[in-house]
CSV table of C-alpha atoms and ligand atoms in Angstrom, one decimal:
chain,number,residue,atom,x,y,z
E,1,MET,CA,-5.6,18.4,-41.2
E,2,ARG,CA,-3.5,20.9,-39.1
E,3,ILE,CA,-2.6,19.4,-35.8
E,4,PRO,CA,-1.1,20.9,-32.1
E,5,PHE,CA,2.3,20.6,-31.5
E,6,GLN,CA,2.2,17.7,-28.3
E,7,LYS,CA,0.0,15.7,-30.9
E,8,ALA,CA,2.8,15.8,-33.4
E,9,VAL,CA,5.2,14.9,-31.1
E,10,GLU,CA,2.9,11.9,-29.4
E,11,LEU,CA,2.1,10.7,-32.8
E,12,LEU,CA,5.8,10.7,-34.6
E,13,ASN,CA,6.8,8.5,-31.0
E,14,SER,CA,4.0,5.8,-31.9
E,15,HIS,CA,5.5,4.6,-35.1
E,16,GLN,CA,3.0,7.4,-36.9
E,17,VAL,CA,4.1,9.6,-39.9
E,18,VAL,CA,3.7,13.8,-39.5
E,19,ALA,CA,3.8,16.6,-42.3
E,20,ILE,CA,6.7,19.3,-40.5
E,21,PRO,CA,7.7,22.2,-41.5
E,22,THR,CA,11.4,23.1,-42.6
E,23,GLU,CA,12.9,26.6,-43.8
E,24,THR,CA,13.4,24.3,-47.4
E,25,VAL,CA,9.9,22.8,-47.7
E,26,TYR,CA,8.0,20.6,-45.6
E,27,GLY,CA,8.8,17.1,-44.7
E,28,LEU,CA,6.9,14.3,-44.4
E,29,ALA,CA,8.5,12.7,-40.8
E,30,ALA,CA,9.0,9.8,-39.6
E,31,SER,CA,11.4,8.3,-36.4
E,32,LEU,CA,14.8,7.1,-37.7
E,33,PHE,CA,14.4,4.1,-35.4
E,34,SER,CA,10.7,2.9,-36.5
E,35,GLU,CA,11.0,0.9,-39.8
E,36,ALA,CA,6.8,1.0,-39.8
E,37,ALA,CA,6.8,4.6,-39.7
E,38,ILE,CA,9.6,4.8,-42.5
E,39,ASP,CA,7.6,2.0,-45.0
E,40,LYS,CA,4.6,5.0,-44.6
E,41,VAL,CA,6.7,7.4,-45.6
E,42,PHE,CA,7.8,5.6,-48.7
E,43,SER,CA,4.1,4.1,-49.5
E,44,ILE,CA,2.3,7.9,-48.8
E,45,LYS,CA,4.6,9.0,-51.3
E,46,GLY,CA,4.6,6.6,-53.8
E,47,ARG,CA,8.6,6.9,-53.3
E,48,PRO,CA,10.8,4.5,-55.0
E,49,SER,CA,12.7,2.1,-52.5
E,50,GLN,CA,16.3,2.6,-53.7
E,51,ASN,CA,15.8,6.4,-53.4
E,52,PRO,CA,17.3,7.2,-49.6
E,53,LEU,CA,15.9,9.4,-46.7
E,54,ILE,CA,17.8,12.4,-45.0
E,55,ILE,CA,18.3,12.3,-41.9
E,56,HIS,CA,17.3,15.5,-39.7
E,57,VAL,CA,18.9,16.4,-36.1
E,58,ASP,CA,18.8,18.9,-34.2
E,59,SER,CA,22.8,19.0,-33.1
E,60,SER,CA,25.6,17.1,-35.1
E,61,ASP,CA,26.6,15.6,-31.5
E,62,LEU,CA,23.8,13.0,-32.8
E,63,LEU,CA,25.5,11.8,-35.5
E,64,GLN,CA,28.4,10.0,-33.3
E,65,PRO,CA,26.1,6.7,-33.2
E,66,PHE,CA,26.3,6.3,-36.9
E,67,VAL,CA,29.6,7.7,-38.1
E,68,ASN,CA,33.7,6.8,-37.2
E,69,THR,CA,34.9,9.7,-39.0
E,70,PHE,CA,34.5,12.8,-40.5
E,71,PRO,CA,35.7,13.7,-43.9
E,72,PRO,CA,38.0,16.9,-44.0
E,73,HIS,CA,36.3,20.6,-43.5
E,74,PHE,CA,33.1,18.4,-42.0
E,75,HIS,CA,32.8,20.3,-39.2
E,76,LYS,CA,34.1,23.4,-40.9
E,77,LEU,CA,30.5,23.2,-43.1
E,78,ILE,CA,28.7,22.4,-40.1
E,79,ASP,CA,29.4,25.6,-38.0
E,80,ALA,CA,29.0,27.5,-40.7
E,81,PHE,CA,25.3,26.0,-42.6
E,82,TRP,CA,23.8,24.2,-39.2
E,83,PRO,CA,21.2,24.8,-38.7
E,84,GLY,CA,19.9,25.2,-42.0
E,85,PRO,CA,19.7,24.0,-46.1
E,86,LEU,CA,22.7,21.5,-46.4
E,87,THR,CA,22.5,18.1,-46.4
E,88,VAL,CA,26.1,16.5,-45.9
E,89,VAL,CA,26.2,12.5,-47.2
E,90,ILE,CA,28.9,10.7,-45.4
E,91,GLU,CA,30.3,7.1,-44.9
E,92,ILE,CA,28.3,5.6,-41.8
E,93,ILE,CA,29.3,2.6,-39.9
E,94,PRO,CA,27.6,-0.7,-41.3
E,95,LYS,CA,24.2,-1.5,-40.1
E,96,SER,CA,24.2,1.2,-37.7
E,97,ILE,CA,21.1,3.0,-39.5
E,98,LEU,CA,18.3,0.8,-41.1
E,99,PRO,CA,18.9,-0.4,-45.0
E,100,LYS,CA,15.3,1.1,-45.8
E,101,VAL,CA,16.3,4.7,-45.0
E,102,THR,CA,19.8,4.7,-46.9
E,103,ALA,CA,18.4,2.7,-50.1
E,104,GLY,CA,21.4,0.2,-48.6
E,105,LEU,CA,24.0,2.6,-49.4
E,106,THR,CA,27.1,3.0,-47.4
E,107,THR,CA,26.8,6.1,-47.1
E,108,ALA,CA,23.9,8.6,-45.0
E,109,ALA,CA,22.2,12.0,-45.6
E,110,PHE,CA,22.1,14.3,-42.8
E,111,ARG,CA,20.9,17.8,-42.0
E,112,SER,CA,19.5,20.1,-39.1
E,113,PRO,CA,16.4,22.5,-40.3
E,114,ALA,CA,16.7,25.7,-39.5
E,115,HIS,CA,13.1,25.7,-39.1
E,116,PRO,CA,12.8,26.7,-34.9
E,117,LEU,CA,9.3,24.3,-34.7
E,118,THR,CA,10.8,21.7,-35.9
E,119,GLN,CA,14.1,22.5,-33.9
E,120,LYS,CA,12.1,21.9,-31.2
E,121,LEU,CA,10.2,18.9,-32.4
E,122,LEU,CA,13.7,17.1,-32.4
E,123,LYS,CA,14.5,17.7,-29.5
E,124,GLU,CA,11.5,15.8,-28.5
E,125,THR,CA,11.6,12.8,-31.1
E,126,GLY,CA,15.2,12.6,-31.7
E,127,PRO,CA,16.5,12.3,-35.6
E,128,LEU,CA,13.8,12.0,-37.7
E,129,VAL,CA,13.9,11.2,-41.5
E,130,ALA,CA,12.1,13.2,-44.1
E,131,PRO,CA,11.6,13.5,-48.0
E,132,SER,CA,10.0,16.4,-49.3
E,133,ALA,CA,6.0,15.9,-48.2
E,134,ASN,CA,4.8,16.0,-51.7
E,135,LEU,CA,3.7,13.0,-53.8
E,136,SER,CA,6.6,12.1,-55.8
E,137,GLY,CA,6.7,13.7,-59.1
E,138,LYS,CA,4.7,16.7,-58.0
E,139,PRO,CA,7.0,20.0,-56.5
E,140,SER,CA,8.0,19.7,-53.2
E,141,PRO,CA,5.0,21.5,-50.9
E,142,THR,CA,6.1,24.5,-49.6
E,143,SER,CA,3.4,25.6,-47.1
E,144,ALA,CA,0.8,23.5,-45.1
E,145,ASP,CA,-2.0,24.1,-47.7
E,146,HIS,CA,0.3,22.0,-50.4
E,147,VAL,CA,0.9,19.8,-48.6
E,148,GLU,CA,-3.2,19.0,-48.0
E,149,TYR,CA,-4.0,19.3,-51.1
E,150,ASP,CA,-1.3,16.2,-51.8
E,151,LEU,CA,-2.0,14.2,-49.1
E,152,GLY,CA,-5.3,15.2,-48.1
E,153,PHE,CA,-7.3,17.1,-45.8
E,154,ASP,CA,-7.2,14.5,-42.5
E,155,PHE,CA,-3.5,14.1,-43.3
E,156,PRO,CA,-1.9,15.4,-40.1
E,157,VAL,CA,0.3,18.6,-40.3
E,158,LEU,CA,2.5,21.0,-38.0
E,159,GLU,CA,1.7,23.9,-39.5
E,160,GLY,CA,4.7,26.3,-39.7
E,161,GLY,CA,3.7,29.4,-42.3
E,162,ILE,CA,5.0,29.4,-45.4
E,163,CYS,CA,8.8,28.2,-46.0
E,164,GLU,CA,11.4,30.9,-45.8
E,165,ASN,CA,13.6,29.0,-48.9
E,166,GLY,CA,11.2,27.7,-50.9
E,167,VAL,CA,13.8,25.5,-52.7
E,168,GLU,CA,15.3,21.9,-51.0
E,169,SER,CA,18.5,21.8,-49.3
E,170,THR,CA,21.6,21.8,-50.9
E,171,ILE,CA,23.6,18.1,-50.8
E,172,LEU,CA,27.3,18.0,-50.5
E,173,PHE,CA,28.9,14.6,-50.7
E,174,PHE,CA,32.9,14.1,-50.3
E,175,ASP,CA,33.8,11.9,-52.7
E,176,GLN,CA,37.7,11.4,-54.4
E,177,LEU,CA,39.0,13.9,-52.1
E,178,GLU,CA,36.4,16.2,-53.1
E,179,TRP,CA,32.9,17.8,-51.9
E,180,LYS,CA,31.0,18.1,-55.1
E,181,ILE,CA,27.3,19.4,-54.5
E,182,ILE,CA,25.2,16.5,-56.1
E,183,ARG,CA,22.0,18.5,-56.0
E,184,MET,CA,21.6,21.8,-56.1
E,185,GLY,CA,19.7,23.8,-53.6
E,186,ALA,CA,19.0,26.6,-51.3
E,187,LEU,CA,22.9,27.4,-50.9
E,188,SER,CA,25.0,28.1,-53.9
E,189,PRO,CA,27.9,26.9,-55.3
E,190,GLU,CA,29.8,29.9,-54.3
E,191,GLN,CA,28.7,30.3,-50.6
E,192,PHE,CA,30.9,27.5,-50.2
E,193,THR,CA,34.6,28.7,-50.8
E,194,PRO,CA,35.0,31.0,-48.1
E,195,ILE,CA,35.0,27.5,-45.8
E,196,LEU,CA,36.0,24.7,-48.1
E,197,GLY,CA,39.3,27.3,-49.9
E,198,TYR,CA,37.7,26.0,-53.4
E,199,GLN,CA,34.1,26.0,-55.0
E,200,PRO,CA,32.3,22.6,-54.9
E,201,SER,CA,32.0,21.4,-58.7
E,202,VAL,CA,28.6,20.4,-59.8
E,203,GLN,CA,27.5,16.7,-60.6
E,204,LEU,CA,24.0,16.1,-60.8
E,205,GLY,CA,24.8,12.9,-63.2
E,206,ASP,CA,22.6,13.7,-65.4
E,207,GLY,CA,22.0,10.8,-67.8
E,208,ASN,CA,24.6,7.9,-65.5
E,209,PRO,CA,22.9,5.6,-65.0
E,210,ASN,CA,24.0,5.3,-61.2
E,211,PRO,CA,24.3,9.2,-60.3
E,212,LEU,CA,26.4,10.3,-57.1
E,213,CYS,CA,22.7,11.3,-56.0
E,214,PRO,CA,19.9,8.1,-56.1
E,215,GLY,CA,17.0,11.0,-56.7
E,216,GLN,CA,18.3,12.3,-59.8
E,217,LEU,CA,17.0,8.7,-61.6
E,218,PHE,CA,13.6,9.2,-60.4
E,219,ARG,CA,10.7,10.9,-62.3
E,220,HIS,CA,10.4,15.0,-61.5
E,221,TYR,CA,7.9,17.5,-61.8
E,222,ALA,CA,6.4,18.4,-64.9
E,223,PRO,CA,3.6,20.8,-64.9
E,224,GLN,CA,0.4,19.6,-67.5
E,225,ALA,CA,1.4,23.0,-69.1
E,226,LYS,CA,4.2,22.7,-72.1
E,227,LEU,CA,6.9,25.7,-71.0
E,228,ILE,CA,8.2,27.5,-73.2
E,229,LEU,CA,11.8,28.9,-72.3
E,230,THR,CA,12.9,30.3,-75.7
E,231,GLY,CA,12.0,33.1,-77.8
E,232,ASP,CA,9.7,36.3,-77.3
E,233,PRO,CA,7.1,36.2,-74.5
E,234,ASP,CA,3.7,35.3,-76.9
E,235,PRO,CA,0.5,38.0,-75.4
E,236,ASN,CA,-1.4,34.8,-76.2
E,237,ILE,CA,-0.2,32.2,-73.5
E,238,PRO,CA,0.4,33.2,-69.5
E,239,ILE,CA,3.8,34.6,-68.6
E,240,ILE,CA,5.7,33.5,-66.0
E,241,GLY,CA,8.1,36.3,-65.1
E,242,PHE,CA,9.3,39.6,-62.5
E,243,SER,CA,7.3,42.5,-61.8
E,244,ASP,CA,10.1,44.8,-62.3
E,245,ARG,CA,9.7,44.2,-66.1
E,246,THR,CA,7.4,44.9,-68.7
E,247,TYR,CA,5.7,42.6,-71.3
E,248,PRO,CA,3.5,42.7,-73.9
E,249,SER,CA,0.0,44.6,-73.1
E,250,GLY,CA,-2.8,42.5,-72.2
E,251,SER,CA,-0.7,39.6,-70.8
E,252,PHE,CA,-1.2,36.9,-67.8
E,253,VAL,CA,1.4,37.3,-66.0
E,254,ILE,CA,2.4,35.0,-63.0
E,255,TYR,CA,5.0,37.1,-60.8
E,256,LEU,CA,7.8,35.0,-59.3
E,257,GLY,CA,9.5,38.6,-57.9
E,258,ASN,CA,11.5,40.8,-58.7
E,259,SER,CA,14.3,40.3,-61.6
E,260,GLU,CA,17.0,41.6,-58.8
E,261,ASP,CA,15.9,39.2,-56.1
E,262,ALA,CA,16.7,35.1,-56.1
E,263,THR,CA,15.6,34.4,-52.6
E,264,LEU,CA,12.5,35.8,-53.5
E,265,ALA,CA,12.2,34.2,-56.7
E,266,ALA,CA,13.1,30.9,-55.0
E,267,HIS,CA,10.9,31.6,-52.5
E,268,ASN,CA,7.8,31.7,-54.7
E,269,LEU,CA,8.6,29.0,-58.2
E,270,TYR,CA,7.4,26.0,-56.2
E,271,ASP,CA,3.8,27.7,-55.8
E,272,VAL,CA,4.0,29.5,-59.1
E,273,LEU,CA,4.2,25.9,-60.6
E,274,ARG,CA,1.5,24.1,-58.5
E,275,LYS,CA,-0.6,27.3,-59.8
E,276,LEU,CA,-0.2,26.7,-63.4
E,277,ASP,CA,-1.8,23.1,-62.9
E,278,LEU,CA,-4.7,24.4,-60.7
E,279,GLN,CA,-5.8,26.6,-63.0
E,280,GLN,CA,-5.2,23.9,-65.8
E,281,ILE,CA,-3.0,26.4,-68.0
E,282,LYS,CA,-2.0,24.5,-71.1
E,283,LYS,CA,1.3,26.2,-71.8
E,284,ALA,CA,3.2,28.9,-70.2
E,285,TRP,CA,6.3,31.0,-71.3
E,286,ILE,CA,9.2,31.2,-69.0
E,287,ASP,CA,11.3,34.5,-68.7
E,288,MET,CA,14.7,32.9,-68.5
E,289,ALA,CA,16.8,36.4,-68.7
E,290,PHE,CA,18.2,36.0,-65.3
E,291,PRO,CA,22.3,35.4,-64.1
E,292,ALA,CA,23.9,32.1,-64.2
E,293,SER,CA,25.2,31.8,-61.0
E,294,GLY,CA,24.3,31.9,-57.0
E,295,LEU,CA,20.7,30.9,-56.4
E,296,TRP,CA,19.5,31.9,-59.9
E,297,LEU,CA,21.5,28.4,-61.0
E,298,THR,CA,18.8,26.0,-59.0
E,299,ILE,CA,16.1,28.1,-59.7
E,300,ARG,CA,17.4,27.3,-63.7
E,301,GLU,CA,18.0,23.4,-62.8
E,302,ARG,CA,14.2,23.4,-61.1
E,303,ILE,CA,12.5,25.2,-64.3
E,304,LEU,CA,14.7,23.0,-66.7
E,305,LYS,CA,13.0,20.0,-65.2
E,306,ALA,CA,10.0,21.1,-64.8
E,307,ALA,CA,9.7,22.0,-69.0
E,308,THR,CA,11.3,18.3,-69.8
E,309,GLU,CA,8.7,16.1,-70.6
E,310,SER,CA,9.0,13.1,-69.4
I,401,TXA,O1,15.3,20.2,-48.2
I,401,TXA,C1,15.2,19.3,-47.8
I,401,TXA,O2,16.5,18.7,-48.4
I,401,TXA,C2,13.9,18.6,-47.8
I,401,TXA,C3,13.7,18.8,-46.1
I,401,TXA,C4,12.1,17.8,-46.4
I,401,TXA,O3,14.2,18.4,-45.6
I,401,TXA,N1,14.3,17.3,-47.9
I,401,TXA,C5,13.8,16.4,-49.3
I,401,TXA,O4,14.2,15.3,-49.1
I,401,TXA,O5,14.6,17.0,-49.9
I,401,TXA,P1,14.1,14.3,-50.7
I,401,TXA,O6,13.6,12.6,-50.1
I,401,TXA,O7,12.7,14.9,-51.0
I,401,TXA,O8,15.4,14.8,-51.3
I,401,TXA,C6,16.7,13.3,-50.5
I,401,TXA,C7,16.9,13.6,-51.7
I,401,TXA,C8,17.0,12.5,-52.7
I,401,TXA,O9,17.4,12.9,-53.9
I,401,TXA,C9,18.2,11.2,-51.9
I,401,TXA,O10,18.5,10.5,-53.3
I,401,TXA,C10,19.4,11.7,-51.8
I,401,TXA,O11,18.8,13.1,-51.2
I,401,TXA,N2,20.3,11.4,-50.8
I,401,TXA,C11,19.7,10.2,-49.9
I,401,TXA,N3,20.9,9.7,-49.1
I,401,TXA,C12,21.4,9.8,-49.8
I,401,TXA,C13,23.0,9.4,-50.3
I,401,TXA,N4,23.2,8.1,-49.1
I,401,TXA,N5,23.4,9.5,-51.1
I,401,TXA,C14,23.6,10.0,-52.0
I,401,TXA,N6,22.2,10.8,-51.9
I,401,TXA,C15,21.2,10.8,-51.2
I,402,MG,MG1,11.4,15.5,-52.8
């Protein structure tokens, strides 16, 4: 249910949760200071309590009460990428944040979303926690329709259009004297090199029982359809592909966009994956012939996860 801006403010300021737009994906927001609302976030999503939440702020000044010392390059990163799809995980002052938010870790994740409506909202509500507004195990929602589909038509949603980036924020963590990417996202590793003087390594911790990003441990989205990533396209099954390429005649093709445009493919990716289930597709072939660099790395990682049967 789409709600007006003032209603969203009112709900968030009275221990309720609201789905909010960001430039990456829609978030399921609650006040950082409302334990009751935070409990609702975990129960609505069916989210494991060991998976911490990202704190959303409209300005880095709001981090002062929670953080004693900022790691090297922190302010340069913030100046370059906030507001925008960068989340930073840093050490916090003990007991300064509800342990439900951090899953009891000594660190917390912070980001400043660029969506103008949510920037305006944060000025009225103060810091908000917001995981992606999907049910755990579904792809993140990139439209208000996706949110309503997952959480129900009566669920309060602040409408902000279709998310520009379409994939989640990139998460950086300062560990052993260097920044590392612990979740790939809308910003690619190469984009940090001019700021840091080095390209941060990607440490997703796959298979590690104690990854730097706890979210890696939990069930990820896999459509009902079996995804085929290798071999030649089969004209008898749907194809997820690119509009500037040709596939066997008579194929049913769902387009990610143009093969030269990673930004557009990321923008469309979750909507395309959701379409597979909506159309009850049982098997699909995906065109994986795209570069192993830049934003394509994030697209590849999300597709590989979606193709893993769990
Ligand atoms: O783009 C985004 O980041 C979206 C929008 C709504 O802002 N939010 C989002 O939240 O993707 P969520 O909850 O779906 O993913 C948050 C990720 C999880 O994998 C979690 O484990 C990780 O951030 N995280 C949160 N706090 C952390 C911490 N202290 N240390 C390491 N990872 C942390
Ligand atoms: Mg999520």
